[in-house]
Coordinates of C-alpha atoms in Angstrom, one line a residue:
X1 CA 0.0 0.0 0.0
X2 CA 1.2 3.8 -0.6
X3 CA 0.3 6.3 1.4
X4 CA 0.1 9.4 0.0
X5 CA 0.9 12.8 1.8
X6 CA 2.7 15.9 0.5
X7 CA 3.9 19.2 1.8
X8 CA 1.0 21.0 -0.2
X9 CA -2.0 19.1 1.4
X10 CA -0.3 18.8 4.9
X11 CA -0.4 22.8 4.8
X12 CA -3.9 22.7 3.3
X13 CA -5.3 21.0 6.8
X14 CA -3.5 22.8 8.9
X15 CA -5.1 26.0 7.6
X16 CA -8.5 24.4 7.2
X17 CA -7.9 22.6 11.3
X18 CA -6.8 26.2 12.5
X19 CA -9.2 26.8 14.7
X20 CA -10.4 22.9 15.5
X21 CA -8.5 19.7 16.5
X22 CA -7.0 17.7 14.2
X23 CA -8.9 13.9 14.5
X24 CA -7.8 10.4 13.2
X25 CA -9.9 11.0 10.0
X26 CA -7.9 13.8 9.4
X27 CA -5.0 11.7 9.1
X28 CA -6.5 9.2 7.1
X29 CA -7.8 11.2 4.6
X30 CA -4.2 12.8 4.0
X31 CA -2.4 9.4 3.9
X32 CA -5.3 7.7 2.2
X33 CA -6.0 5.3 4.3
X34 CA -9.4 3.9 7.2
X35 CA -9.1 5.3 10.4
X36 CA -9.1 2.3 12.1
X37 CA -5.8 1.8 9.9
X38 CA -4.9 5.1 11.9
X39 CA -5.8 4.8 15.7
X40 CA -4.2 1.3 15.3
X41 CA -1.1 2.5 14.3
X42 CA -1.1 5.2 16.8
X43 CA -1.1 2.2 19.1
X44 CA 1.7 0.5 18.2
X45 CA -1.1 -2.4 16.8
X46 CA 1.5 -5.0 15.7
X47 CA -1.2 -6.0 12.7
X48 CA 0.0 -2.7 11.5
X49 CA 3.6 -2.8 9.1
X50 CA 6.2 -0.4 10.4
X51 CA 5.9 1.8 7.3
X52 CA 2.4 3.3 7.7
X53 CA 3.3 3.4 11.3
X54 CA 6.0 5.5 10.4
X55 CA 4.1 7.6 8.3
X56 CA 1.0 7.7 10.7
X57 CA 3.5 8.8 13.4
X58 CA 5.2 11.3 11.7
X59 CA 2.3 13.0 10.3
X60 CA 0.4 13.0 13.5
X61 CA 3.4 14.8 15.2
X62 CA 3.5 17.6 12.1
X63 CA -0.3 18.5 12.5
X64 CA 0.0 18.3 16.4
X65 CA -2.5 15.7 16.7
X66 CA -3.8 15.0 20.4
X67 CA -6.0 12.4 21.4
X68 CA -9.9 13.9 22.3
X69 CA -9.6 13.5 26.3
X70 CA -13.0 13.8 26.4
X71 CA -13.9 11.2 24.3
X72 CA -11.3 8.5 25.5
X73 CA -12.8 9.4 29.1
X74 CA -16.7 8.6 27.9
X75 CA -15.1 5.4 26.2
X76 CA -12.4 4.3 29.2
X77 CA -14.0 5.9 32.0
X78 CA -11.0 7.3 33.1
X79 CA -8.8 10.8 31.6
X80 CA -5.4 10.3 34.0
X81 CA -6.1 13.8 35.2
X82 CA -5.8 15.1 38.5
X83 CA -7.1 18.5 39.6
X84 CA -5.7 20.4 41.8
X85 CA -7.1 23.9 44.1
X86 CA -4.5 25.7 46.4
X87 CA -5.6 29.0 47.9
X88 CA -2.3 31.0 46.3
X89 CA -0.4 30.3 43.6
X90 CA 2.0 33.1 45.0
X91 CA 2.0 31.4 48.3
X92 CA 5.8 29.9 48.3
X93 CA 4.6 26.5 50.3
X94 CA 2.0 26.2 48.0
X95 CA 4.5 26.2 45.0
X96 CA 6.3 23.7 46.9
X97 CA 3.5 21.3 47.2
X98 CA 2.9 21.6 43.8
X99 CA 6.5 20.7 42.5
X100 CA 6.1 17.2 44.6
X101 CA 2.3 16.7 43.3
X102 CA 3.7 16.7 39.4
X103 CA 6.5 14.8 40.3
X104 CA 4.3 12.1 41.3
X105 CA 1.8 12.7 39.1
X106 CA 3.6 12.9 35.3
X107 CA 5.6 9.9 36.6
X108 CA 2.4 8.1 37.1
X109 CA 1.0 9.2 34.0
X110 CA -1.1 11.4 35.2
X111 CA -1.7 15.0 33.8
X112 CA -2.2 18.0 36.4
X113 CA -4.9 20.7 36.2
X114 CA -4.1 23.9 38.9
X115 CA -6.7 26.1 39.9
X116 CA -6.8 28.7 42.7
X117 CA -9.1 29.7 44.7
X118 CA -7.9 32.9 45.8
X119 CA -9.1 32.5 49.0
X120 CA -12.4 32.7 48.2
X121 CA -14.8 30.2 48.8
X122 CA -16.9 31.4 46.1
X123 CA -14.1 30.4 43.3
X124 CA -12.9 27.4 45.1
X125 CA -16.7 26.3 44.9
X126 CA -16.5 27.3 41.1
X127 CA -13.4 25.7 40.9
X128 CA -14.7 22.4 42.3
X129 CA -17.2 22.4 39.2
X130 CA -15.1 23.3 37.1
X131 CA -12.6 20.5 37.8
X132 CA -15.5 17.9 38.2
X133 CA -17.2 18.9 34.5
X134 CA -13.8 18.5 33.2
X135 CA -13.9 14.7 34.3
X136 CA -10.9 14.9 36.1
X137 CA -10.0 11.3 38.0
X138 CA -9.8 12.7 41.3
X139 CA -8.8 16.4 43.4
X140 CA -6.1 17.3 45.7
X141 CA -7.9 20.3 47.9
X142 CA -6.4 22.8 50.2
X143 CA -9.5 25.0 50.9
X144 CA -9.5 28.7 51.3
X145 CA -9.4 30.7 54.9
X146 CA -12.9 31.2 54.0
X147 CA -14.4 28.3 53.9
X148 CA -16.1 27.4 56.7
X149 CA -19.1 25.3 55.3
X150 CA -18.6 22.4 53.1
X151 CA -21.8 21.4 51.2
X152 CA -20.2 21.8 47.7
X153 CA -17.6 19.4 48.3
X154 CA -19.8 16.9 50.3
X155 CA -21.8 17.4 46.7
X156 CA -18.9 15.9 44.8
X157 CA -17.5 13.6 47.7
X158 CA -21.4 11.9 47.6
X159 CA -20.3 11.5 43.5
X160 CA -18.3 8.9 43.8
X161 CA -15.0 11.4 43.0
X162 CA -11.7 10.6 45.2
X163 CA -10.2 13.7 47.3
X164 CA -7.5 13.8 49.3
X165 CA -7.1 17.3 51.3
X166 CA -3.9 18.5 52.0
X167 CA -2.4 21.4 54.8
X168 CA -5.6 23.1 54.9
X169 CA -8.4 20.0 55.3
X170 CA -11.6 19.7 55.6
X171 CA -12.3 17.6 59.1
X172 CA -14.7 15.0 58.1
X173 CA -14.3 11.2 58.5
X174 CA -14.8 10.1 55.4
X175 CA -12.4 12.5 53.7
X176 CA -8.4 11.4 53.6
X177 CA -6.0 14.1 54.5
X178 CA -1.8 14.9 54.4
X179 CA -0.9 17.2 57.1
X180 CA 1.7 18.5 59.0
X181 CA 2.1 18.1 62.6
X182 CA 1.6 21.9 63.2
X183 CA 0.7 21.6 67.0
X184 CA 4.5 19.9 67.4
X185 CA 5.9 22.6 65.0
X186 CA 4.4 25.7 66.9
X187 CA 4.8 23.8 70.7
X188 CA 8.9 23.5 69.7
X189 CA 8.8 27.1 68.1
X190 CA 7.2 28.6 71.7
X191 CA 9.2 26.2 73.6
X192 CA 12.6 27.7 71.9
X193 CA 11.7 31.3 72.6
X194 CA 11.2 30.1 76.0
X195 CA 15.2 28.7 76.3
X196 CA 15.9 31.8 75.6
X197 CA 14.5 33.4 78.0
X198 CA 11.8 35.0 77.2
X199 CA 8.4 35.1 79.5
X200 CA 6.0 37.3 77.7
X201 CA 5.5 35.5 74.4
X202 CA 2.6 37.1 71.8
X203 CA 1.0 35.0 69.2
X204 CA -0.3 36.3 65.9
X205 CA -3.0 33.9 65.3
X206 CA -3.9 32.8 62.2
X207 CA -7.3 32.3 60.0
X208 CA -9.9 31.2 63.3
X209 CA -12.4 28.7 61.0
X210 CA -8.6 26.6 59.9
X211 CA -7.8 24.1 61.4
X212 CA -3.7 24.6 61.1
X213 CA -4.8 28.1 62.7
X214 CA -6.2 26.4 65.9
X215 CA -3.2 23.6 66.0
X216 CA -0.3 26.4 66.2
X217 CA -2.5 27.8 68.9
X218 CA -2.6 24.7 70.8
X219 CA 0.9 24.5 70.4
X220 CA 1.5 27.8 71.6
X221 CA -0.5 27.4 75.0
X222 CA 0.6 23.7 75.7
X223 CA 4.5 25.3 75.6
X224 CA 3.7 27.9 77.9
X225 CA 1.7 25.7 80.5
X226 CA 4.2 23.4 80.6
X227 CA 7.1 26.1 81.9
X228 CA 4.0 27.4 84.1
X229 CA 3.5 30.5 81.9
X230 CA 0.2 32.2 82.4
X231 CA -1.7 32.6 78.8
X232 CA -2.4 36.3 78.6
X233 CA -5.3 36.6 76.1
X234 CA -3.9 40.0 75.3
X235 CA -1.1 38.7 73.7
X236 CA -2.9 36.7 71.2
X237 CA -3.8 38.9 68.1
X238 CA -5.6 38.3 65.3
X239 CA -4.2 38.0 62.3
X240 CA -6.7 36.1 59.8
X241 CA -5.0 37.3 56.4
X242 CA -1.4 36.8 57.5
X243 CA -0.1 39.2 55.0
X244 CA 3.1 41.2 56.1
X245 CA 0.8 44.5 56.1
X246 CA -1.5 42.5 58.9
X247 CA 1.4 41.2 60.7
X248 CA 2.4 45.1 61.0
X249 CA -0.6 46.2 62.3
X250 CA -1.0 43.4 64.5
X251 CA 2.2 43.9 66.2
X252 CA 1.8 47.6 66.3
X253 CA -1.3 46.7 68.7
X254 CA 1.3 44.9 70.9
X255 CA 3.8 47.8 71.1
X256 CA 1.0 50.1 72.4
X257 CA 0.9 47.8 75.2
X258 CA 2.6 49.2 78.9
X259 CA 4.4 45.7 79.3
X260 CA 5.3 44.9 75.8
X261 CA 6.0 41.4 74.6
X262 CA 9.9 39.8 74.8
X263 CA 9.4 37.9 71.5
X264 CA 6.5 37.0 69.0
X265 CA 5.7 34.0 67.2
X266 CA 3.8 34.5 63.9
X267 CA 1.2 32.0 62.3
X268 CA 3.2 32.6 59.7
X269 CA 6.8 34.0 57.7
X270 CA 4.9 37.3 56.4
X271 CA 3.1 38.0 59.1
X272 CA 6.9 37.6 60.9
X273 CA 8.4 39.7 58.1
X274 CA 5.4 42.8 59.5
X275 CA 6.0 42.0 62.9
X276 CA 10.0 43.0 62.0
X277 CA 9.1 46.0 60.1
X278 CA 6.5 47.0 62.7
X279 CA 9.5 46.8 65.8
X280 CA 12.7 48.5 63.6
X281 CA 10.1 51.2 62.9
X282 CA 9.7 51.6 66.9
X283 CA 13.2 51.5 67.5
X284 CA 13.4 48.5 69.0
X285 CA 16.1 45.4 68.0
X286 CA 15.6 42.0 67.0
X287 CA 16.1 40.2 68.4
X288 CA 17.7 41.8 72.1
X289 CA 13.9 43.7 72.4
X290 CA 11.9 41.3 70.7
X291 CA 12.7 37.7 69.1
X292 CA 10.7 36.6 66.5
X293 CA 9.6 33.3 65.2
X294 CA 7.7 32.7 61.9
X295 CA 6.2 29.6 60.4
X296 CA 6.7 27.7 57.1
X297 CA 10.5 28.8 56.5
X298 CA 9.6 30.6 53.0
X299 CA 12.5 30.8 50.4
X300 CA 13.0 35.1 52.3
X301 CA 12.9 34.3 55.7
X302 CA 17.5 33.6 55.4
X303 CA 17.4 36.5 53.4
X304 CA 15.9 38.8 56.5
X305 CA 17.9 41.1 58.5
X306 CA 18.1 39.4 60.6
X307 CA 17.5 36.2 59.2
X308 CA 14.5 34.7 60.2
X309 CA 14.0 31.8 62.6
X310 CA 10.8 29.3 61.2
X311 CA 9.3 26.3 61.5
X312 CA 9.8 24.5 58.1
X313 CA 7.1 22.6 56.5
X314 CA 7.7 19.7 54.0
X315 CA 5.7 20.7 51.5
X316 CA 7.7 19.1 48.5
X317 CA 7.0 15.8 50.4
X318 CA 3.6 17.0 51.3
X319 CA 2.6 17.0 47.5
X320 CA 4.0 13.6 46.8
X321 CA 2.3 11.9 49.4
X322 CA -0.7 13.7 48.5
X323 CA -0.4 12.7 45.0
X324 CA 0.6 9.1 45.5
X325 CA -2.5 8.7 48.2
X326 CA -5.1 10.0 45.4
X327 CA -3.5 7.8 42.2
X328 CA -3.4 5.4 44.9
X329 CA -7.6 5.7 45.3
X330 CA -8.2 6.3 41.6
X331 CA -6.5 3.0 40.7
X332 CA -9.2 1.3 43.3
X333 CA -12.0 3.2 42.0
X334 CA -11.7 2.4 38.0
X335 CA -11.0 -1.2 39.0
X336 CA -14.3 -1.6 41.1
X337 CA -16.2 1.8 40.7
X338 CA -18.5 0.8 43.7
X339 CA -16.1 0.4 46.2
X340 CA -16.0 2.3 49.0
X341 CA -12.9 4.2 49.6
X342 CA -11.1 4.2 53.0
X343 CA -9.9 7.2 54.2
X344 CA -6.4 7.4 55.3
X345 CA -4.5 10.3 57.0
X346 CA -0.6 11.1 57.0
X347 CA 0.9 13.2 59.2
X348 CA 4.5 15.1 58.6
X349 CA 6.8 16.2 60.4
X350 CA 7.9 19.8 60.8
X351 CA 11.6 21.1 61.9
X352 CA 12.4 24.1 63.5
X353 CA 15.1 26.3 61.7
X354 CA 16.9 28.4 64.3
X355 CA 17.8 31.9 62.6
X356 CA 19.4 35.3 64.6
X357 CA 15.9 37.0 64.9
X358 CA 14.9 34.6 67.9
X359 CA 18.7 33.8 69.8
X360 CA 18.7 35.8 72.6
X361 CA 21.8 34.0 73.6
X362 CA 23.9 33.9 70.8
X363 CA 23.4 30.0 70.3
X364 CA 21.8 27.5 67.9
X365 CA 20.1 24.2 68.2

């Protein structure tokens, strides 16, 4: 059999397939040939000779042919794509988590879709949609600081759609989560400041509806009890958008005070970063006035003057485990699509990184 195909009709489809995708009849009508002969030679059928698998090959690659997801997913069922909704793109941990959930992912064979929900719970619920119409396998969710009510993902959970929630979950029983342990992380960041002597330890509190928020207060208080430290309500500040402009503010409320604070730790580094701005503009040195401690060690904090002590968060690892947990549950789920999944958390570990802004006495861990 010859196949026929020239530079002149190769350009004629492109121009005519500008504006659609180019299909398996496509092909076949340019090499003259079915296009079953096509789709199995774009599968490596061995009933097809290496010649027209050659020239299918080749031809597909110059017109930029891709499969229709869409229509492999009504046929198999399944599209090997994940979505994805973080709260910030910007957000360094977040970009972190992504980096380890396509490592996972592409290895797996798995293509990635990344939304954000900028925080809002109205585009992480539009998002959610978005993600499900597209027929994605399954969804690795971190849910925004305003999310507080959880109806539109119980909607897609009661679908038969695998989730796994990372850092920011949703606390259900039937939903499986990758977290870090940030009650330890926030105990051992209090619990530091304390070694160096400090007694009068503020806390810029995160997002109140998160749960991380109320775990890195827990971690706080249990740190103080435990040296006999009385909690002074006064010293815990709200700080629900944990920007560096907050973090400012916030730590402007605890300079007014008569008996001001000996060190502060942050709910997170950029609310730390406002919380240094906020004492250098008093005056005040960091940290012989005021240690500071942030939390998630973003790429800045070692780039501080001084450099900024935090409690660092896996999140490369966080995004692979969260990534291997939800292939893990899609493989189940196209095998038997009636079984029910198990949820499964994994907690990680966190690690404190001792900087200058919180040694008091001139010595690290």
């Amino acid at each position: 059999m010859r196949l026929r195909c020239d530079r002149i009709s190769i350009h004629c489809i492109l121009l005519s397939m500008k504006y659609n995708q180019v299909t398996i009849k496509d092909i076949a009508r340019e090499l003259g040939i079915s296009p079953s002969t096509v789709s199995r030679a774009l599968k490596d059928h061995p009933d097809i000779s290496p010649e027209t698998k050659k020239a299918v090959n080749e031809l597909a690659d110059k017109l930029n042919y891709q499969p229709n997801i869409v229509a492999l997913s009504l046929r198999q069922s399944k599209t090997n794509t994940i979505g994805v909704i973080i709260p910030e793109l910007v957000h360094f941990f977040f970009s972190t988590v992504i980096s380890g959930i396509e490592d996972v992912a592409y290895s797996a064979g798995y293509n990635v879709i990344i939304t954000q929900s900028n925080e809002s719970l109205q585009r992480e619920k539009t998002d959610i949609k978005a993600l499900f119409n597209s027929r994605v396998d399954g969804m690795l969710i971190s849910v925004s600081r305003e999310t507080s009510n959880f109806d539109h993902i119980d909607n897609i959970l009661a679908k038969g759609v695998p989730m796994v929630f990372f850092d920011r979950v949703y606390e259900n029983s039937n939903s499986s989560r990758i977290i870090v342990d940030d009650l330890s992380g926030a105990k051992e960041a209090t619990l530091h400041l304390i070694e160096q002597g400090c007694k009068r330890i503020a806390h810029l509190e995160g997002p109140p509806n998160l749960e991380i928020t109320k775990q890195r207060l827990e971690g706080y208080k249990q740190a103080l009890q435990e040296h006999n430290i009385p909690i002074d309500p006064s010293l815990i500040v709200a700080c629900p958008l944990g920007t560096i402009e907050e973090g400012k503010k916030a730590t402007e409320i605890l300079l007014a005070m008569d008996e001001k604070p000996d060190a502060i730790f942050a709910t997170n580094d950029p609310a730390a970063m406002g919380s240094m701005q906020a004492i250098k503009e008093a005056g005040l040195k960091i940290p012989q006035d005021i240690a500071i401690v942030g939390f998630s060690n973003w790429f800045f904090t070692a780039l501080l003057d001084p450099p900024l002590t935090s409690v660092d968060q896996p999140g490369f690892e966080m995004g692979q485990e969260a990534a291997k947990l939800l292939i893990r549950q899609i493989e189940v789920k196209s095998k038997n699509h009636d079984v029910e999944l198990q949820p499964e958390t994994k907690v990680l570990k966190t690690r404190l990184i001792v900087r200058d802004s919180s040694l008091k006495k001139g010595k690290k861990k």
